[in-house]
PDB file of C-alpha atoms in Angstrom:
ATOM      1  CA  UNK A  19       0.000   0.000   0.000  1.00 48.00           C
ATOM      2  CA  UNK A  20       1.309   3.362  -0.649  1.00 52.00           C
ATOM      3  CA  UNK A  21       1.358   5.980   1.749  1.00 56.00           C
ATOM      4  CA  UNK A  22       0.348  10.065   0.977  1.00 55.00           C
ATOM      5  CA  UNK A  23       2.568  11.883   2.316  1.00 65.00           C
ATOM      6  CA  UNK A  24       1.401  13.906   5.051  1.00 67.00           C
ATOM      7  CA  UNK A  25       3.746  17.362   3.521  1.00 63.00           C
ATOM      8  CA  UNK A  26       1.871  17.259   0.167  1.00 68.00           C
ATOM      9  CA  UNK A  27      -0.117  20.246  -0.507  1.00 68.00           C
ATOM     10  CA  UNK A  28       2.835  22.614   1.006  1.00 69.00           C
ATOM     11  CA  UNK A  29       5.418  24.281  -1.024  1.00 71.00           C
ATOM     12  CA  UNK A  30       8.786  22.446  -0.119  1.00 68.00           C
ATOM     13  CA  UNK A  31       9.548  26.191   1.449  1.00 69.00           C
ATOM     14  CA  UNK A  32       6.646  25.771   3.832  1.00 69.00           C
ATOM     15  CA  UNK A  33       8.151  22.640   5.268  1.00 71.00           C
ATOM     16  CA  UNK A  34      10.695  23.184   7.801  1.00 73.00           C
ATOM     17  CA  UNK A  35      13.765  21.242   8.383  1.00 77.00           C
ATOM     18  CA  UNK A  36      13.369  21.142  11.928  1.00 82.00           C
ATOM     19  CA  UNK A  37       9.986  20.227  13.335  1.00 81.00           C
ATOM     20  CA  UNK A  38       8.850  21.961  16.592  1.00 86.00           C
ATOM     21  CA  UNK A  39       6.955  21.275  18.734  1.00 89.00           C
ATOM     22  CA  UNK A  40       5.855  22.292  22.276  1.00 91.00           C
ATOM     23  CA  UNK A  41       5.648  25.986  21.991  1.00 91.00           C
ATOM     24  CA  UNK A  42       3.104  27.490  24.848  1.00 94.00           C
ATOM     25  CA  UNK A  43       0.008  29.670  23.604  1.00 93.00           C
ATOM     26  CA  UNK A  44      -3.230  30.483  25.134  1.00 95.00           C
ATOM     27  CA  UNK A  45      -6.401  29.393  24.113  1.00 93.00           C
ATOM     28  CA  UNK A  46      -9.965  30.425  25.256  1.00 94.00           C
ATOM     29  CA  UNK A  47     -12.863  27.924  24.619  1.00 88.00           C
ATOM     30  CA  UNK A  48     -16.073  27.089  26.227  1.00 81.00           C
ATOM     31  CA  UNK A  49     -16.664  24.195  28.482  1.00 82.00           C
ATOM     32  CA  UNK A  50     -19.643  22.295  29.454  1.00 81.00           C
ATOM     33  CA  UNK A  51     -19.701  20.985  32.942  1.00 82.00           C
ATOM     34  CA  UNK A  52     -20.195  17.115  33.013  1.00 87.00           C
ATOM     35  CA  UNK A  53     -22.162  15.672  36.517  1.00 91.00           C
ATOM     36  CA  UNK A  54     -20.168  13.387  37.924  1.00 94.00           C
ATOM     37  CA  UNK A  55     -23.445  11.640  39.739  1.00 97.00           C
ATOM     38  CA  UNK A  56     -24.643  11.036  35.900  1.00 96.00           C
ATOM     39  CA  UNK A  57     -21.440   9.438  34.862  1.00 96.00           C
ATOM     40  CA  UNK A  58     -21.181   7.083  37.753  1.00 97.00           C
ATOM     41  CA  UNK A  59     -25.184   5.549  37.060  1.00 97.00           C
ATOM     42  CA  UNK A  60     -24.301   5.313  33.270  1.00 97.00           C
ATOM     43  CA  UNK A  61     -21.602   2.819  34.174  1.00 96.00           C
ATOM     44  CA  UNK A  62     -23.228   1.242  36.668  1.00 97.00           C
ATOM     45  CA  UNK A  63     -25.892   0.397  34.414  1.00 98.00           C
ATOM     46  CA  UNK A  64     -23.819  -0.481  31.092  1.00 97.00           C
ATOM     47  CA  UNK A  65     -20.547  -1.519  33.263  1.00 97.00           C
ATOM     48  CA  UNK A  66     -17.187  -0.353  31.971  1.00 97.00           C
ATOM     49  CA  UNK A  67     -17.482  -1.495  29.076  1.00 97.00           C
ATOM     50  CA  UNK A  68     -17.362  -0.208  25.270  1.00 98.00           C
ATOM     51  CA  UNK A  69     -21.066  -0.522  24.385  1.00 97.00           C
ATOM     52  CA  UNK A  70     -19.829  -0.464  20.648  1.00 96.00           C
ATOM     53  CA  UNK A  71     -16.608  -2.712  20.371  1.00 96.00           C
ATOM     54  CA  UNK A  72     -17.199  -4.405  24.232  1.00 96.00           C
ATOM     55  CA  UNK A  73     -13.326  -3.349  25.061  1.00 97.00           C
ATOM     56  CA  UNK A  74     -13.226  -3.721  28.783  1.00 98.00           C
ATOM     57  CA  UNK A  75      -9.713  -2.012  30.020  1.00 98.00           C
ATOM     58  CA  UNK A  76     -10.133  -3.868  33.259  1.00 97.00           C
ATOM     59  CA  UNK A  77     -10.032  -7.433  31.199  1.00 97.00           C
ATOM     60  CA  UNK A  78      -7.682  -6.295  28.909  1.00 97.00           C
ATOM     61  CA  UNK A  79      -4.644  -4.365  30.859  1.00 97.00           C
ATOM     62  CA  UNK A  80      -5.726  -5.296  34.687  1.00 98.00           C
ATOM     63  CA  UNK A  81      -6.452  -3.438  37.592  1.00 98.00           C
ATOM     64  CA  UNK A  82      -5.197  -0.327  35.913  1.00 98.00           C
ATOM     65  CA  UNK A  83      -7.975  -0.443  33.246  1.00 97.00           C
ATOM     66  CA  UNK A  84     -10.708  -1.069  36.282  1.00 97.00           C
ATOM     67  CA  UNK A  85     -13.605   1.626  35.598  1.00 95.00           C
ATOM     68  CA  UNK A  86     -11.748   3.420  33.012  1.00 97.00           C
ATOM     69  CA  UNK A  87     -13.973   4.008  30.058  1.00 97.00           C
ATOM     70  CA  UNK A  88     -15.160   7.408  28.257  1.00 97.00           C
ATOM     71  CA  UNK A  89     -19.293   8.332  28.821  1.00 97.00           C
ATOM     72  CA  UNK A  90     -20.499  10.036  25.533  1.00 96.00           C
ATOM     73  CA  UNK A  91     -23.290  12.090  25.736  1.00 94.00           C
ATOM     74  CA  UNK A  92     -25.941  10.968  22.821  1.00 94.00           C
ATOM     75  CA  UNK A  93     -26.608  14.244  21.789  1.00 89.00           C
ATOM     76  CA  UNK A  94     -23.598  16.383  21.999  1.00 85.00           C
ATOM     77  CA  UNK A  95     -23.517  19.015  24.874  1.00 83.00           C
ATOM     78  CA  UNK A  96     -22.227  21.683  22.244  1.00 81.00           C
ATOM     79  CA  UNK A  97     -26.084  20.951  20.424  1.00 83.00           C
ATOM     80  CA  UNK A  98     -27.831  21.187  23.345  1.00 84.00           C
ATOM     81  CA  UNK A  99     -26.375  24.599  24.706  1.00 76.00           C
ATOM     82  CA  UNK A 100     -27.581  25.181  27.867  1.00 80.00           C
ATOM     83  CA  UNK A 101     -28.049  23.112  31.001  1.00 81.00           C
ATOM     84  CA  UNK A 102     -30.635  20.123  31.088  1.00 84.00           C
ATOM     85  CA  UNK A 103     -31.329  17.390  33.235  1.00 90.00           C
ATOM     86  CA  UNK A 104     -29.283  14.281  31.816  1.00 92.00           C
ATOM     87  CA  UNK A 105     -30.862  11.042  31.807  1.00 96.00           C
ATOM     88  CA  UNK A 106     -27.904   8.828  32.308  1.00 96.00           C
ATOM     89  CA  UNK A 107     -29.674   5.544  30.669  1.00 97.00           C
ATOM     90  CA  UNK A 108     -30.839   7.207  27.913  1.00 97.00           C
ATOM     91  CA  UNK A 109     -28.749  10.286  27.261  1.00 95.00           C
ATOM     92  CA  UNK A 110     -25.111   8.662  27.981  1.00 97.00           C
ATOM     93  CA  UNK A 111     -23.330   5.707  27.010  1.00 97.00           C
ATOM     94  CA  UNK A 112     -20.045   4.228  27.806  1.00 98.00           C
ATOM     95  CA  UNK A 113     -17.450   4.019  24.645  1.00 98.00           C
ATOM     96  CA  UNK A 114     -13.651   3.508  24.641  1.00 98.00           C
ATOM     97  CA  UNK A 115     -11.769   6.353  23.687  1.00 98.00           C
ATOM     98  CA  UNK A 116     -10.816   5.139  20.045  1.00 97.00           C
ATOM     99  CA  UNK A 117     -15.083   4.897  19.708  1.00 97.00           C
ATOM    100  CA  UNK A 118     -15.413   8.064  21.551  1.00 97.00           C
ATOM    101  CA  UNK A 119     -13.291   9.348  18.613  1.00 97.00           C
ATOM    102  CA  UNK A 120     -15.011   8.088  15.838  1.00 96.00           C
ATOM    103  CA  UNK A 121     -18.596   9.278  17.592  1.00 96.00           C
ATOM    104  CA  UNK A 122     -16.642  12.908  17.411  1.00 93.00           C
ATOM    105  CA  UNK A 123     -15.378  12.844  13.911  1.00 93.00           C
ATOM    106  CA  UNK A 124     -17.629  14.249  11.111  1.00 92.00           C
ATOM    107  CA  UNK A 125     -18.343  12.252   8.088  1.00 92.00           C
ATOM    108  CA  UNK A 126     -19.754  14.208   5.536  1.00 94.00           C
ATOM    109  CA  UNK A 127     -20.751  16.774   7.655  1.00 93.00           C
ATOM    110  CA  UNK A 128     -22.264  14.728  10.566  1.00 92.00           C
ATOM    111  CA  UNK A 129     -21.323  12.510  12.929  1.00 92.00           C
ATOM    112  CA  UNK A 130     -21.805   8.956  13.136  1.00 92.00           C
ATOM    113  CA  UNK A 131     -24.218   7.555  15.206  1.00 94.00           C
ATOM    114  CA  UNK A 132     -23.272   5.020  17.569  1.00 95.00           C
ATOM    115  CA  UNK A 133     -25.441   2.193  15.319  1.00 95.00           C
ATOM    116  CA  UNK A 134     -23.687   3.372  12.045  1.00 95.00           C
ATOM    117  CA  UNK A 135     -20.403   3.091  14.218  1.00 96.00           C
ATOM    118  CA  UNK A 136     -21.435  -0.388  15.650  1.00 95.00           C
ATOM    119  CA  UNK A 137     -22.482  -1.763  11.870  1.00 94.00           C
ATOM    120  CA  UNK A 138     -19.290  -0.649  10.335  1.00 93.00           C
ATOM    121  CA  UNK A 139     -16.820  -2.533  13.317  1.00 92.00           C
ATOM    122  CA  UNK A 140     -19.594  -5.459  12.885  1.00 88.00           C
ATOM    123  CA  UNK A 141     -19.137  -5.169   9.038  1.00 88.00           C
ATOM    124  CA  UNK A 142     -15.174  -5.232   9.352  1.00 81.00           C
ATOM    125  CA  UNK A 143     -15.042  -7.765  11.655  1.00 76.00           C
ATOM    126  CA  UNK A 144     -17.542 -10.304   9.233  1.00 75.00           C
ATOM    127  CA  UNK A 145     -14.936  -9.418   6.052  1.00 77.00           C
ATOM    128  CA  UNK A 146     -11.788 -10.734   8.997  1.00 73.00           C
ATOM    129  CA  UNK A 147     -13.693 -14.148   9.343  1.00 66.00           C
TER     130      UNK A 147
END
């Protein structure tokens, strides 16, 4: 398989010979403030574990991975904008971070929904059998 390279596009002189990184700068952005209380009855409802590609950290790494997954909120906080009372059954769900990812990547303008996301992993994993 050939690789693109990641520098096409840029004028040779736009590419620097030495690559920097770690310069500070200051950003302002907006937050939305998660409740903690909501978090902790998603997972104990679901358990801590991907509800898309059933990674469970704890089974795969140990007792460092014990009740570490992401919760995703359904419809994204940024859509909602302002405060509303979650339902953690219905409004959250817990997703590893690589699925958390792909929930907050745009496809086409929109994002996938978490049973477009679960058919295309189901869909890969039939062509691997």
């Amino acid at each position: 398989m050939c690789k693109r390279k990641r520098t096409s596009g840029y004028y040779p002189e736009e590419v620097p010979k030495i690559l920097e990184e770690g310069m500070r700068k200051t950003v302002m952005v907006n937050i939305y403030e998660r409740n903690p209380l909501a978090r902790k009855q998603c997972m104990e409802h679901f358990g801590a574990e991907c509800q898309i590609c059933n990674l469970n950290f704890e089974n795969t790494y140990g007792a460092v991975g014990k009740d570490f997954i992401h919760v995703h909120h359904i419809i994204p906080l940024h859509e909602i904008q302002q405060g509303y009372a979650v339902d953690p059954i219905n409004d959250l769900i817990p997703v590893c971070p690589n699925c958390h990812a792909m929930l907050q990547r745009k496809e086409n303008g929109k994002y996938l929904t978490i049973g477009q996301l679960k058919e295309r992993l189901n869909n890969k994993k039939l062509k691997l059998v």
